[in-house]
Amino acid sequence: MIDLRSDTVTLPKQEMLEAILHAQLGDDIMGEDPTVNQLEKEFAKLLGMEAALLVTSGTMANQVAIMSFCNRGEEIIMGEDSHIFTLEGAATSTVAQVQIRPIPVNGGSYDLAKIENAINVGDIQRPRTSLICLENTYNLNKGEIIPLENLKEIRKLANEYHLPIYMDGARLFNASVELNVDPIIICQEVDAVQICLTKGLGCPIGSILAGSKAFIDKAILNRQRLGGGMRQAGIIAAPALYALEHMVNRLKEDNDRAKVLAQRLAKLDGLSIDLADVQTNIVSPKLEKDHWNSQKLIDYLLKKGIKVKNIGKKQVRMIVHYLITDEDIDEVVASFASFTKAHA
Ligand SMILES: *Cc1c(COP(=O)(O)O)cnc(C)c1O
C-alpha cells in the first residue's frame, strides 16, 4: 500500500522502537523522567524558547496553550481553516471556554487589517481579545508557509495591542526546511509554539509545546487538569529524541516529492492543482470533470494499492512522508493518469 492520506500514518522506525527499549525512565509528574527532561531541554534549545513540555497530542498542546494564555469568556483571533477551529471537537469553547474569531487567510499570509479589525479591547458586550493564534504550515489541506515578513508584521501589530501570539506549528519544520531558516528565526516572533511529533517526524505519540518558563509553568498545571500528566513518559520521548536527530532535515525531501507530484498531476487532463498552494508536503488536486467524484477516484486508486483522503466531493488530499519514495510517486502519477484515461 502507498498510503498518502496523511503523514500521521507514518510508523515508528525500528531505531525508534529500540530507543524505547533502552530509554531511562522515571516519574515525569515528579519531573524525574530523564528522557523526557532531555527531550524538553533539546526542543527548547532548538526553538530558542526558555522551556518546553511534552504532551500527548497536538490537540492537547493547543488547548493547554489556550488555557494558559486566555481566561474564560475571552476571544482568540485565528484563520478560518485552522485545525483548532475545525478539528478539535469544539474544545476551545467547551473545555477552555474561550471563543474563536475566525478570519480568512490568503495563501498562508495573514491580512493585518483583518487581524486589527477583529481585535476587541473588551467592553460590556464584546469579549476581550486575549490571543492571536497562527498556524504554520497553514491549512491541513494545503500546508502553506507564513512568510517571515508577514510574521514580523503580525508581531509588531500584536505588540501594539499587548497581545501574545501562539503558533500551532504542527508541521513547522516542513516550513523551516523549505525556507531554509533556523526554526529559532520563526519562533522568535511568537510567544509559544507546538510541534507534532506524529506527522512527518514519524513518532508514534506526542507533541511538544514550547514558550517562556512562566508559560510552561502554567501549561504544566493545565496539562494536569486535562489528564495529560504522564508517568514513565520517556517511552514517548525516546523516539522523539531519535526524530530530532534524524527526521527533521530530511523533511525537505517530502516537500520536494510533493512538488514533483503536484507538477506531474497538474498536467493530466481533468485534474487541477494550484501549484502556488503546494509549498510543503501537501497536494490536493481538484477533479474538473462533471462525471467524476472523489469516491470514484478513491475506489479506483485503492484497487491499485494507493490510499488518498476524501476532502470534498471533487477534491482529494495527499500528504508526502518518509515512507513515500520516488518510485511511489511514479506509481501514483501513473495510476491517476490511467484513471483520467479510463474515465475520460
Ligand atoms: C495534526 C494537527 C494538529 C493536531 O494534532 P493531533 O496530535 O492529531 O491532536 C493540530 N494542528 C495542526 C495544524 C495539525 O495538522
GROMACS .gro file of C-alpha atoms and ligand atoms in nm:
model
  359
    1MET     CA    1   0.000   0.000   0.000
    2ILE     CA    2   0.108   0.355  -0.077
    3ASP     CA    3  -0.072   0.546   0.197
    4LEU     CA    4  -0.089   0.920   0.126
    5ARG     CA    5  -0.394   1.002   0.340
    6SER     CA    6  -0.177   1.179   0.598
    7ASP     CA    7   0.175   1.199   0.736
    8THR     CA    8   0.023   1.066   1.060
    9VAL     CA    9   0.015   0.716   0.907
   10THR     CA   10   0.394   0.702   0.941
   11LEU     CA   11   0.506   0.410   1.155
   12PRO     CA   12   0.791   0.439   1.404
   13LYS     CA   13   1.125   0.329   1.265
   14GLN     CA   14   1.300   0.026   1.411
   15GLU     CA   15   1.554   0.264   1.569
   16MET     CA   16   1.269   0.443   1.748
   17LEU     CA   17   1.137   0.118   1.890
   18GLU     CA   18   1.485   0.027   2.005
   19ALA     CA   19   1.526   0.370   2.164
   20ILE     CA   20   1.213   0.296   2.371
   21LEU     CA   21   1.365  -0.032   2.494
   22HIS     CA   22   1.680   0.142   2.611
   23ALA     CA   23   1.526   0.464   2.748
   24GLN     CA   24   1.596   0.565   3.106
   25LEU     CA   25   1.262   0.620   3.277
   26GLY     CA   26   1.119   0.789   3.583
   27ASP     CA   27   0.802   0.956   3.712
   28ASP     CA   28   0.752   1.260   3.489
   29ILE     CA   29   0.482   1.419   3.706
   30MET     CA   30   0.756   1.432   3.969
   31GLY     CA   31   0.988   1.573   3.699
   32GLU     CA   32   1.206   1.264   3.722
   33ASP     CA   33   1.198   1.108   3.377
   34PRO     CA   34   1.548   1.177   3.240
   35THR     CA   35   1.450   1.104   2.880
   36VAL     CA   36   1.156   1.347   2.892
   37ASN     CA   37   1.375   1.608   3.060
   38GLN     CA   38   1.638   1.571   2.790
   39LEU     CA   39   1.379   1.597   2.511
   40GLU     CA   40   1.219   1.909   2.659
   41LYS     CA   41   1.560   2.069   2.701
   42GLU     CA   42   1.671   1.990   2.347
   43PHE     CA   43   1.344   2.113   2.196
   44ALA     CA   44   1.355   2.438   2.392
   45LYS     CA   45   1.708   2.498   2.263
   46LEU     CA   46   1.619   2.411   1.904
   47LEU     CA   47   1.325   2.654   1.907
   48GLY     CA   48   1.503   2.928   2.101
   49MET     CA   49   1.246   2.909   2.383
   50GLU     CA   50   1.312   2.906   2.758
   51ALA     CA   51   1.123   2.583   2.824
   52ALA     CA   52   0.928   2.302   2.659
   53LEU     CA   53   0.669   2.045   2.761
   54LEU     CA   54   0.584   1.701   2.625
   55VAL     CA   55   0.209   1.650   2.579
   56THR     CA   56   0.008   1.363   2.434
   57SER     CA   57  -0.114   1.527   2.111
   58GLY     CA   58  -0.125   1.842   1.903
   59THR     CA   59  -0.482   1.897   2.013
   60MET     CA   60  -0.380   1.882   2.378
   61ALA     CA   61  -0.090   2.119   2.312
   62ASN     CA   62  -0.326   2.368   2.150
   63GLN     CA   63  -0.585   2.351   2.426
   64VAL     CA   64  -0.323   2.369   2.702
   65ALA     CA   65  -0.177   2.676   2.530
   66ILE     CA   66  -0.518   2.842   2.501
   67MET     CA   67  -0.598   2.768   2.866
   68SER     CA   68  -0.261   2.913   2.963
   69PHE     CA   69  -0.296   3.236   2.762
   70CYS     CA   70  -0.668   3.309   2.797
   71ASN     CA   71  -0.935   3.346   3.062
   72ARG     CA   72  -1.286   3.204   3.024
   73GLY     CA   73  -1.506   3.430   2.810
   74GLU     CA   74  -1.226   3.587   2.609
   75GLU     CA   75  -1.166   3.567   2.236
   76ILE     CA   76  -0.890   3.435   2.007
   77ILE     CA   77  -0.831   3.551   1.651
   78MET     CA   78  -0.732   3.272   1.413
   79GLY     CA   79  -0.751   3.164   1.049
   80GLU     CA   80  -1.084   3.009   0.950
   81ASP     CA   81  -0.918   2.690   0.823
   82SER     CA   82  -0.716   2.638   1.143
   83HIS     CA   83  -0.712   2.293   1.299
   84ILE     CA   84  -0.812   2.447   1.633
   85PHE     CA   85  -1.128   2.589   1.477
   86THR     CA   86  -1.222   2.300   1.252
   87LEU     CA   87  -1.094   1.974   1.401
   88GLU     CA   88  -1.071   1.986   1.778
   89GLY     CA   89  -1.428   1.893   1.869
   90ALA     CA   90  -1.504   2.250   1.978
   91ALA     CA   91  -1.262   2.203   2.270
   92THR     CA   92  -1.185   2.574   2.267
   93SER     CA   93  -1.546   2.658   2.351
   94THR     CA   94  -1.636   2.354   2.562
   95VAL     CA   95  -1.316   2.294   2.758
   96ALA     CA   96  -1.111   2.615   2.751
   97GLN     CA   97  -1.436   2.819   2.737
   98VAL     CA   98  -1.286   3.074   2.503
   99GLN     CA   99  -1.450   3.200   2.182
  100ILE     CA  100  -1.286   3.185   1.840
  101ARG     CA  101  -1.300   3.477   1.598
  102PRO     CA  102  -1.214   3.323   1.257
  103ILE     CA  103  -1.066   3.532   0.976
  104PRO     CA  104  -0.980   3.435   0.616
  105VAL     CA  105  -0.612   3.373   0.537
  106ASN     CA  106  -0.473   3.415   0.188
  107GLY     CA  107  -0.210   3.163   0.072
  108GLY     CA  108  -0.053   3.141   0.420
  109SER     CA  109  -0.041   3.521   0.461
  110TYR     CA  110  -0.249   3.683   0.734
  111ASP     CA  111  -0.409   4.016   0.644
  112LEU     CA  112  -0.301   4.272   0.905
  113ALA     CA  113  -0.613   4.485   0.858
  114LYS     CA  114  -0.834   4.179   0.911
  115ILE     CA  115  -0.649   4.094   1.233
  116GLU     CA  116  -0.664   4.452   1.356
  117ASN     CA  117  -1.035   4.479   1.274
  118ALA     CA  118  -1.104   4.165   1.475
  119ILE     CA  119  -0.926   4.286   1.789
  120ASN     CA  120  -1.164   4.381   2.069
  121VAL     CA  121  -1.029   4.567   2.368
  122GLY     CA  122  -1.335   4.438   2.556
  123ASP     CA  123  -1.643   4.615   2.686
  124ILE     CA  124  -1.982   4.525   2.836
  125GLN     CA  125  -2.082   4.343   2.514
  126ARG     CA  126  -1.770   4.244   2.327
  127PRO     CA  127  -1.538   3.970   2.455
  128ARG     CA  128  -1.182   4.088   2.505
  129THR     CA  129  -0.928   3.955   2.255
  130SER     CA  130  -0.653   3.784   2.453
  131LEU     CA  131  -0.459   3.587   2.189
  132ILE     CA  132  -0.365   3.576   1.823
  133CYS     CA  133  -0.326   3.221   1.703
  134LEU     CA  134  -0.131   3.143   1.386
  135GLU     CA  135  -0.094   2.810   1.212
  136ASN     CA  136   0.231   2.724   1.032
  137THR     CA  137   0.213   2.547   0.797
  138TYR     CA  138  -0.141   2.678   0.746
  139ASN     CA  139  -0.441   2.471   0.637
  140LEU     CA  140  -0.405   2.097   0.665
  141ASN     CA  141  -0.528   2.053   0.308
  142LYS     CA  142  -0.263   2.290   0.175
  143GLY     CA  143   0.036   2.327   0.406
  144GLU     CA  144   0.110   2.691   0.329
  145ILE     CA  145   0.404   2.874   0.486
  146ILE     CA  146   0.356   3.201   0.672
  147PRO     CA  147   0.608   3.436   0.505
  148LEU     CA  148   0.868   3.566   0.752
  149GLU     CA  149   0.787   3.927   0.662
  150ASN     CA  150   0.419   3.868   0.737
  151LEU     CA  151   0.510   3.709   1.069
  152LYS     CA  152   0.719   4.012   1.168
  153GLU     CA  153   0.433   4.249   1.079
  154ILE     CA  154   0.189   4.044   1.287
  155ARG     CA  155   0.433   4.057   1.579
  156LYS     CA  156   0.452   4.433   1.552
  157LEU     CA  157   0.075   4.466   1.545
  158ALA     CA  158   0.035   4.227   1.840
  159ASN     CA  159   0.287   4.430   2.038
  160GLU     CA  160   0.089   4.747   1.976
  161TYR     CA  161  -0.213   4.581   2.137
  162HIS     CA  162  -0.010   4.392   2.400
  163LEU     CA  163  -0.137   4.059   2.265
  164PRO     CA  164   0.054   3.732   2.284
  165ILE     CA  165   0.093   3.516   1.973
  166TYR     CA  166   0.061   3.138   1.979
  167MET     CA  167   0.170   2.929   1.682
  168ASP     CA  168   0.020   2.589   1.605
  169GLY     CA  169   0.331   2.461   1.431
  170ALA     CA  170   0.217   2.102   1.387
  171ARG     CA  171   0.430   2.096   1.068
  172LEU     CA  172   0.661   2.388   1.150
  173PHE     CA  173   0.973   2.200   1.040
  174ASN     CA  174   0.824   2.146   0.693
  175ALA     CA  175   0.816   2.527   0.675
  176SER     CA  176   1.160   2.592   0.824
  177VAL     CA  177   1.340   2.345   0.596
  178GLU     CA  178   1.158   2.489   0.295
  179LEU     CA  179   1.250   2.848   0.387
  180ASN     CA  180   1.597   2.720   0.478
  181VAL     CA  181   1.587   2.916   0.804
  182ASP     CA  182   1.661   2.809   1.158
  183PRO     CA  183   1.332   2.736   1.343
  184ILE     CA  184   1.452   2.994   1.600
  185ILE     CA  185   1.404   3.268   1.339
  186ILE     CA  186   1.036   3.174   1.309
  187CYS     CA  187   0.977   3.108   1.679
  188GLN     CA  188   1.130   3.435   1.794
  189GLU     CA  189   0.824   3.614   1.651
  190VAL     CA  190   0.578   3.418   1.870
  191ASP     CA  191   0.528   3.365   2.244
  192ALA     CA  192   0.465   2.992   2.229
  193VAL     CA  193   0.457   2.714   1.971
  194GLN     CA  194   0.359   2.349   1.941
  195ILE     CA  195   0.511   2.091   1.709
  196CYS     CA  196   0.360   1.750   1.636
  197LEU     CA  197   0.594   1.454   1.676
  198THR     CA  198   0.350   1.228   1.494
  199LYS     CA  199   0.340   1.388   1.149
  200GLY     CA  200   0.647   1.396   0.927
  201LEU     CA  201   0.874   1.323   1.223
  202GLY     CA  202   0.727   0.974   1.235
  203CYS     CA  203   0.692   0.928   1.612
  204PRO     CA  204   0.405   0.716   1.747
  205ILE     CA  205   0.272   0.964   2.007
  206GLY     CA  206   0.314   1.319   2.129
  207SER     CA  207   0.358   1.688   2.071
  208ILE     CA  208   0.595   1.948   2.211
  209LEU     CA  209   0.478   2.279   2.347
  210ALA     CA  210   0.743   2.548   2.397
  211GLY     CA  211   0.747   2.901   2.537
  212SER     CA  212   0.870   3.108   2.829
  213LYS     CA  213   0.938   2.946   3.166
  214ALA     CA  214   0.633   3.123   3.314
  215PHE     CA  215   0.412   2.999   3.028
  216ILE     CA  216   0.533   2.639   3.063
  217ASP     CA  217   0.471   2.650   3.439
  218LYS     CA  218   0.107   2.737   3.366
  219ALA     CA  219   0.097   2.476   3.089
  220ILE     CA  220   0.210   2.202   3.329
  221LEU     CA  221  -0.089   2.277   3.553
  222ASN     CA  222  -0.331   2.290   3.258
  223ARG     CA  223  -0.193   1.966   3.114
  224GLN     CA  224  -0.255   1.806   3.451
  225ARG     CA  225  -0.613   1.937   3.455
  226LEU     CA  226  -0.674   1.769   3.120
  227GLY     CA  227  -0.536   1.439   3.248
  228GLY     CA  228  -0.223   1.479   3.042
  229GLY     CA  229   0.026   1.436   3.323
  230MET     CA  230   0.216   1.116   3.250
  231ARG     CA  231   0.444   0.893   3.450
  232GLN     CA  232   0.717   0.699   3.260
  233ALA     CA  233   0.668   0.921   2.955
  234GLY     CA  234   1.026   0.856   2.845
  235ILE     CA  235   0.883   0.582   2.623
  236ILE     CA  236   0.724   0.867   2.424
  237ALA     CA  237   1.026   1.096   2.446
  238ALA     CA  238   1.282   0.837   2.332
  239PRO     CA  239   1.153   0.811   1.971
  240ALA     CA  240   1.128   1.191   1.963
  241LEU     CA  241   1.497   1.225   2.051
  242TYR     CA  242   1.573   0.999   1.757
  243ALA     CA  243   1.345   1.210   1.537
  244LEU     CA  244   1.516   1.534   1.638
  245GLU     CA  245   1.846   1.397   1.519
  246HIS     CA  246   1.738   1.207   1.208
  247MET     CA  247   1.394   1.315   1.088
  248VAL     CA  248   1.392   1.696   1.083
  249ASN     CA  249   1.623   1.792   0.798
  250ARG     CA  250   1.503   1.512   0.574
  251LEU     CA  251   1.155   1.676   0.562
  252LYS     CA  252   1.283   1.878   0.265
  253GLU     CA  253   1.272   1.553   0.066
  254ASP     CA  254   0.899   1.520   0.139
  255ASN     CA  255   0.836   1.879   0.030
  256ASP     CA  256   1.034   1.821  -0.290
  257ARG     CA  257   0.849   1.499  -0.374
  258ALA     CA  258   0.518   1.674  -0.312
  259LYS     CA  259   0.612   1.945  -0.563
  260VAL     CA  260   0.709   1.686  -0.824
  261LEU     CA  261   0.382   1.502  -0.763
  262ALA     CA  262   0.182   1.823  -0.797
  263GLN     CA  263   0.356   1.934  -1.116
  264ARG     CA  264   0.303   1.597  -1.281
  265LEU     CA  265  -0.062   1.562  -1.175
  266ALA     CA  266  -0.141   1.918  -1.287
  267LYS     CA  267  -0.055   1.814  -1.645
  268LEU     CA  268  -0.323   1.544  -1.652
  269ASP     CA  269  -0.649   1.619  -1.830
  270GLY     CA  270  -0.932   1.676  -1.582
  271LEU     CA  271  -0.716   1.742  -1.277
  272SER     CA  272  -0.632   2.088  -1.150
  273ILE     CA  273  -0.386   2.197  -0.885
  274ASP     CA  274  -0.291   2.549  -0.789
  275LEU     CA  275   0.085   2.497  -0.776
  276ALA     CA  276   0.123   2.809  -0.559
  277ASP     CA  277  -0.065   2.616  -0.287
  278VAL     CA  278   0.193   2.338  -0.285
  279GLN     CA  279   0.455   2.494  -0.061
  280THR     CA  280   0.538   2.197   0.160
  281ASN     CA  281   0.431   1.829   0.165
  282ILE     CA  282   0.056   1.851   0.086
  283VAL     CA  283  -0.106   1.807  -0.256
  284SER     CA  284  -0.484   1.839  -0.302
  285PRO     CA  285  -0.592   1.802  -0.667
  286LYS     CA  286  -0.941   1.901  -0.777
  287LEU     CA  287  -1.149   1.692  -1.016
  288GLU     CA  288  -1.273   1.906  -1.303
  289LYS     CA  289  -1.492   1.662  -1.500
  290ASP     CA  290  -1.865   1.666  -1.431
  291HIS     CA  291  -1.896   1.285  -1.419
  292TRP     CA  292  -1.607   1.241  -1.171
  293ASN     CA  293  -1.625   1.247  -0.796
  294SER     CA  294  -1.377   1.186  -0.516
  295GLN     CA  295  -1.519   0.849  -0.413
  296LYS     CA  296  -1.493   0.713  -0.767
  297LEU     CA  297  -1.126   0.814  -0.780
  298ILE     CA  298  -1.055   0.685  -0.430
  299ASP     CA  299  -1.208   0.343  -0.511
  300TYR     CA  300  -1.007   0.326  -0.833
  301LEU     CA  301  -0.678   0.416  -0.661
  302LEU     CA  302  -0.745   0.173  -0.377
  303LYS     CA  303  -0.758  -0.114  -0.627
  304LYS     CA  304  -0.410  -0.004  -0.739
  305GLY     CA  305  -0.287  -0.006  -0.380
  306ILE     CA  306  -0.298   0.370  -0.323
  307LYS     CA  307  -0.482   0.547  -0.042
  308VAL     CA  308  -0.574   0.916  -0.063
  309LYS     CA  309  -0.807   1.123   0.153
  310ASN     CA  310  -1.151   1.250   0.057
  311ILE     CA  311  -1.169   1.621   0.140
  312GLY     CA  312  -1.472   1.717  -0.067
  313LYS     CA  313  -1.697   1.594  -0.346
  314LYS     CA  314  -1.441   1.692  -0.608
  315GLN     CA  315  -1.111   1.706  -0.419
  316VAL     CA  316  -0.873   1.458  -0.260
  317ARG     CA  317  -0.567   1.514  -0.046
  318MET     CA  318  -0.224   1.354  -0.036
  319ILE     CA  319   0.048   1.418   0.219
  320VAL     CA  320   0.401   1.302   0.139
  321HIS     CA  321   0.605   1.148   0.423
  322TYR     CA  322   0.922   0.947   0.481
  323LEU     CA  323   0.773   0.615   0.366
  324ILE     CA  324   0.698   0.758   0.020
  325THR     CA  325   0.974   0.703  -0.237
  326ASP     CA  326   1.038   0.843  -0.586
  327GLU     CA  327   0.911   0.511  -0.727
  328ASP     CA  328   0.591   0.554  -0.526
  329ILE     CA  329   0.542   0.899  -0.679
  330ASP     CA  330   0.586   0.745  -1.028
  331GLU     CA  331   0.327   0.481  -0.944
  332VAL     CA  332   0.079   0.736  -0.806
  333VAL     CA  333   0.110   0.957  -1.114
  334ALA     CA  334   0.066   0.653  -1.341
  335SER     CA  335  -0.248   0.547  -1.154
  336PHE     CA  336  -0.402   0.896  -1.170
  337ALA     CA  337  -0.318   0.902  -1.542
  338SER     CA  338  -0.486   0.569  -1.601
  339PHE     CA  339  -0.793   0.690  -1.407
  340THR     CA  340  -0.821   1.001  -1.623
  341LYS     CA  341  -0.797   0.786  -1.939
  342ALA     CA  342  -1.030   0.511  -1.818
  343HIS     CA  343  -1.299   0.762  -1.723
  344ALA     CA  344  -1.240   1.028  -1.992
  345LIG     C1  345  -0.242   1.732   1.327
  345LIG     C2  346  -0.261   1.872   1.367
  345LIG     C3  347  -0.300   1.904   1.497
  345LIG     C4  348  -0.342   1.804   1.600
  345LIG     O1  349  -0.255   1.703   1.630
  345LIG     P1  350  -0.308   1.569   1.698
  345LIG     O2  351  -0.184   1.511   1.754
  345LIG     O3  352  -0.371   1.489   1.589
  345LIG     O4  353  -0.406   1.607   1.804
  345LIG     C5  354  -0.310   2.039   1.529
  345LIG     N1  355  -0.285   2.134   1.439
  345LIG     C6  356  -0.248   2.107   1.314
  345LIG     C7  357  -0.220   2.220   1.219
  345LIG     C8  358  -0.236   1.974   1.272
  345LIG     O5  359  -0.201   1.947   1.147
   0.00000   0.00000   0.00000
